Amino acid sequence: MATLTEAPPPPPPASPPAPSAPEKKPPRKRGRLTPYWLLLPGLLWLVVFFALPMIYQASTSVQTGSLEEGYKVTWHLATYWDALSEYWPQFLRSVLYATAATVLCLVLGYPLAYLIAFRAGRWRNLIMVLVIAPFFTSFLIRTLAWKTILADSGPVVSFLNTVHVLDVTDWLGWTSGDRVLATPLAVVCGLTYNFLPFMILPLYTSLERIDVRLHEAAGDLYATPLTTFRKVTFPLSMPGVVSGTLLTFIPAAGDYVNAELLGSTDTRMIGNVIQTQFLRVLDYPTAAALSFILMAAILLMVTLYIRRAGTEDLV
Amino acid sequence: MPVVNWLKRHLVVIAGLLTLGYLLLPNVVVTVFSFNKPKGRFNYEWQQFSTDAWKDPCGVAGMCDSLSISLQIAIWATIGATLLGTMIAFALVRYRFRARGSVNSLIFLPMAMPEVVMAASLLTLFLNLGAQLGFWTILIAHIMFCLSFVVVAVKARVLSMDPRLEQAAQDLYAGPAQTFLRVTLPIAAPGIAAGAMLAFALSFDDFIITNFNAGSTVTFPMFVWGSAQRGTPVQINVIGTAMFLIAVLLVLTSMVIGNRRNRQKA
Amino acid sequence: MTTDSSGDVRLSGIGKTYGAFTAVHPLDLTVPQGSFFALLGASGCGKTTTLRMIAGLEEPSSGTVHLGDQDVTALPPYKRPVNTVFQSYALFPHLDIFENVAFGLRRRGIKSVKKQVEDMLELVQLGEQARKKPHQLSGGQQQRVAVARALINHPKVLLLDEPLGALDLKLRRQMQLELKRIQTEVGITFVHVTHDQEEAMTMADTVAVMNAGRVEQLGSPTDLYENPQTTFVANFLGTSNLIEAEVDTKNGDDIVLRAGGGKLVLPEARCSAPTTAGGKVLVGVRPEKISLTHADDAGEIPEGRNRITGRIAHSSFIGVSTQYVIDSQVCPEFEVYAQNIERDPRLTPGADVVLHWSPVHTFGLDAAQDIDAGIDEQAAV
């Protein structure tokens, strides 16, 4: 550092910070409207083809009339009551099947996501491709393949029969007799299969962010591998668990493809009812009311779940 | 007990691979049964090996037409959704404006809504407006539900982009248009491409919303659905297998090229 | 250096507010053509905002920016003859090094860029790397690309926003000298923003110390260090011992002050505070100006030096010097740096000592200020 034998006088401040009179100037508008122009077309699209239809549907659900004479808004709220009292078993079934599929997806998907994130090494990319690639085969074709896999004379059913698993599931009401097809088990199996990637991908994303050294640190602090998982890995992967369960549960609850292709009339879900009412029976008010109840129920459950799980930024 | 220990250590790997098997099993079945020669109308039971369906993939009435309709819709829906979604994503990341929260919810809701609800309500709208159901109504619906996914994909990329890059471009004499073309767009491109690919896959494979709003137009998934009632031709499996193989090959080639490029430069 | 003033940067009354928060209070500042000017301060002091207003990346809430005689306040960044070396460089990741450097030339419609770019890359010793992508270069190389990318445009002013912040200490030293060399060579005005006081003092001709949106003091590095005029500058630039004292009498050009039981002498010219008898003044002295003598030898200290008695609280040996912390009546933690020329073995913790220094090394500050201003900021850096 410089040393001085003789101290010079303090220099006059070259240009002291002096407040000067604020000049009145019109604020320059550098593209203040740009965001609105950018948003306009897309939002308009969503308003007209997503939000507006919801309103139309709400209005339809309180209309009465017939196809021939036309419908009028009569605030006939009894439609809701009638729909619920007639179709509550399908509603209940949807929730049960979707819950079962979601739990299965979590149980099956977690090890695979963990494997890709921490244990796959140079195989990581290949496994990722294999998880995503089935998407490119139409999901209907893949769902139909389950008809072959679970066929009555197929190897899966005869194996399950030999080890008497089917006796247990029959007793539980999941299957009936020597069949798996056209039973709740087949539908849940199909739902699980169809939405599994939606569980694996968010799980993987949140697992991949975890620093591997945290595992080592936990081990260093006397945690067994199981404790490490329970106390460190799993809590840190919660965002993935939350968005994964939502991405699985919501479409599963509204699905009717699996119930139609793999199930029977005893496994009809609420999606099947809405589809039939809308496209075959043409009872629009009932269909609209059912669809509205489904939407409200799911939004309610999702809100409660998110509040419980405490992860708000899902987008 | 070395075996038990080995099992314990590799439990996760074994469980993960079993799940992977569960995911891939239907594709294996689809592929194997594309070489089947079924007796009846349905292709659910193995009879004998045959390459007939591979030699004549369009041999089923209407299937290749539906495939072409699906491709057209998917391409237009991808272009539309990517364009609109990218604009929204840029607005959300780069600008401050009023009603940000409502805009975010409007984008999030279509992803949190069961498809059947969106399908039914959109049909209500079209019926009320007296719209002719067909190609255009399907396209409108597809752009609608693909839009949000594009926004999410592009937003993630633009968020991770250093705003100083655009400032640097401006500092180096690039005007707003030049900055966007030379810097912003090339850097956001991977996100936009990811969004577009997602939109294409979602549109091409959509059944529920299409089923409600298609009228008499038949897309490929609707053809498959119809054949599940009437009889499943082997050609469906041929198309399914071909699409799977093309996708895997495309991804693997791009990965190999990417790896080689990285290695050369490093 | 030239006497041409086209490279002057003149800020008049320039300020920036974000809603209720004032990032930069309206300030006037002139950076003469060809000088190496540093804006020094802790993070959030407004130095980067000031720089960005010169670059045109931030719109000032008030005031004007002139480059030479030209008012550029209303010009967007891409129309200003100014270039920036950004914090963490902001190299375009999708373009190779050559294209990064050529970017500015191409945007101005210059067709044959090859020769210029190659010469520029040669100047920063990166000729070999022209076809690599930025992420394939080391931090130091990226930094040189950023400098080359800006300098190739022959700007009137080069703005540097913490350009060395991402480099390790050794490389930072090397690049400091390198940048200084380039600046002398090209003769362009450099405005350099940094939080590193050593960096500012090594490189700049003139340093403006900023705090909370205001320029605290402006001057040459020696001026700032030897004659700090606020407690912030005294504490932020190096270390200062500050003692609260009361004005006793005036004796010619000197002021005599009372502190604790003793008296201290301060040349009036070195005091930036009003000095009415009985008024309070903060007396400062840098730790390396102080000599340390064991209390037993107090008689050997020459007359006319300021002295304070105390006891060594602890000492740490750091090679070239030994740093002592002294407990004294007037100041609880007095820091003294003694060069290791002749070490007195009695100077160990617990020993009674006399601290003494020449009055010309004393400075006086306004006692109305926070005595600890700038200490936390320096620690945070």
Short mmCIF file of C-alpha atoms in Angstrom, two decimals, chain A residues 87-195:
data_model
loop_
_atom_site.label_atom_id
_atom_site.label_comp_id
_atom_site.label_asym_id
_atom_site.label_seq_id
_atom_site.Cartn_x
_atom_site.Cartn_y
_atom_site.Cartn_z
CA TYR A 87 -74.53 -42.52 -11.33
CA TRP A 88 -72.87 -42.36 -7.89
CA PRO A 89 -71.48 -45.89 -8.26
CA GLN A 90 -69.60 -44.84 -11.41
CA PHE A 91 -68.29 -41.75 -9.64
CA LEU A 92 -67.11 -43.82 -6.70
CA ARG A 93 -65.56 -46.35 -9.04
CA SER A 94 -63.68 -43.63 -10.92
CA VAL A 95 -62.19 -42.30 -7.71
CA LEU A 96 -61.29 -45.79 -6.47
CA TYR A 97 -59.74 -46.96 -9.75
CA ALA A 98 -57.85 -43.69 -10.22
CA THR A 99 -56.54 -43.82 -6.65
CA ALA A 100 -55.45 -47.43 -7.04
CA ALA A 101 -53.74 -46.65 -10.34
CA THR A 102 -52.01 -43.61 -8.86
CA VAL A 103 -50.67 -45.57 -5.90
CA LEU A 104 -49.50 -48.36 -8.21
CA CYS A 105 -47.84 -45.83 -10.50
CA LEU A 106 -45.98 -44.34 -7.54
CA VAL A 107 -44.87 -47.73 -6.25
CA LEU A 108 -43.80 -48.96 -9.67
CA GLY A 109 -42.51 -45.67 -11.02
CA TYR A 110 -40.34 -44.61 -8.09
CA PRO A 111 -37.74 -47.39 -8.42
CA LEU A 112 -37.41 -46.77 -12.13
CA ALA A 113 -37.08 -43.00 -11.70
CA TYR A 114 -34.52 -43.64 -8.92
CA LEU A 115 -32.67 -46.10 -11.15
CA ILE A 116 -32.46 -43.57 -14.00
CA ALA A 117 -31.44 -40.72 -11.72
CA PHE A 118 -28.77 -42.44 -9.62
CA ARG A 119 -27.86 -45.93 -10.79
CA ALA A 120 -28.11 -45.99 -14.58
CA GLY A 121 -24.73 -44.42 -15.37
CA ARG A 122 -24.11 -44.49 -19.09
CA TRP A 123 -27.39 -46.33 -19.70
CA ARG A 124 -29.36 -43.33 -18.47
CA ASN A 125 -30.16 -41.88 -21.89
CA LEU A 126 -31.11 -45.24 -23.34
CA ILE A 127 -33.53 -45.99 -20.51
CA MET A 128 -35.04 -42.51 -20.87
CA VAL A 129 -35.63 -43.21 -24.56
CA LEU A 130 -37.27 -46.53 -23.69
CA VAL A 131 -39.58 -44.82 -21.19
CA ILE A 132 -40.67 -42.19 -23.70
CA ALA A 133 -40.65 -44.21 -26.92
CA PRO A 134 -43.90 -46.17 -26.29
CA PHE A 135 -45.66 -42.80 -26.51
CA PHE A 136 -45.10 -42.91 -30.24
CA THR A 137 -47.24 -45.99 -30.64
CA SER A 138 -50.87 -44.97 -30.37
CA PHE A 139 -51.98 -45.60 -26.78
CA LEU A 140 -55.11 -47.32 -28.08
CA ILE A 141 -53.01 -49.93 -29.89
CA ARG A 142 -50.94 -50.48 -26.76
CA THR A 143 -54.04 -50.77 -24.61
CA LEU A 144 -55.45 -53.34 -27.00
CA ALA A 145 -52.22 -55.31 -26.55
CA TRP A 146 -53.25 -55.84 -22.92
CA LYS A 147 -56.21 -57.80 -24.27
CA THR A 148 -53.69 -60.27 -25.65
CA ILE A 149 -51.48 -60.25 -22.57
CA LEU A 150 -54.37 -60.81 -20.16
CA ALA A 151 -56.27 -63.15 -22.48
CA ASP A 152 -58.12 -65.99 -20.75
CA SER A 153 -55.92 -68.67 -22.30
CA GLY A 154 -52.73 -66.61 -22.10
CA PRO A 155 -49.64 -67.38 -20.03
CA VAL A 156 -50.28 -64.60 -17.47
CA VAL A 157 -53.71 -65.86 -16.49
CA SER A 158 -52.67 -69.50 -16.38
CA PHE A 159 -49.66 -68.63 -14.22
CA LEU A 160 -51.80 -66.58 -11.82
CA ASN A 161 -54.25 -69.46 -11.74
CA THR A 162 -51.55 -72.02 -10.97
CA VAL A 163 -50.21 -70.05 -8.00
CA HIS A 164 -53.80 -69.39 -6.85
CA VAL A 165 -53.47 -65.62 -6.96
CA LEU A 166 -56.73 -65.43 -8.87
CA ASP A 167 -58.54 -67.19 -6.00
CA VAL A 168 -57.46 -64.39 -3.68
CA THR A 169 -58.31 -61.59 -6.10
CA ASP A 170 -61.64 -63.25 -6.85
CA TRP A 171 -62.40 -63.30 -3.14
CA LEU A 172 -61.46 -59.61 -2.95
CA GLY A 173 -63.76 -58.85 -5.87
CA TRP A 174 -60.92 -57.67 -8.10
CA THR A 175 -61.33 -60.47 -10.62
CA SER A 176 -64.06 -62.95 -11.33
CA GLY A 177 -63.53 -66.69 -11.76
CA ASP A 178 -60.63 -67.62 -13.98
CA ARG A 179 -60.70 -64.33 -15.87
CA VAL A 180 -58.67 -61.16 -15.55
CA LEU A 181 -60.06 -59.39 -18.61
CA ALA A 182 -63.34 -57.56 -18.05
CA THR A 183 -62.59 -57.18 -14.33
CA PRO A 184 -61.57 -54.22 -12.17
CA LEU A 185 -58.01 -55.60 -12.01
CA ALA A 186 -57.64 -55.35 -15.80
CA VAL A 187 -58.94 -51.78 -15.85
CA VAL A 188 -56.63 -50.65 -13.03
CA CYS A 189 -53.74 -52.47 -14.71
CA GLY A 190 -54.47 -50.61 -17.96
CA LEU A 191 -54.82 -47.25 -16.21
CA THR A 192 -51.54 -47.82 -14.36
CA TYR A 193 -49.79 -48.73 -17.58
CA ASN A 194 -51.17 -45.76 -19.51
CA PHE A 195 -50.23 -43.09 -17.00
#
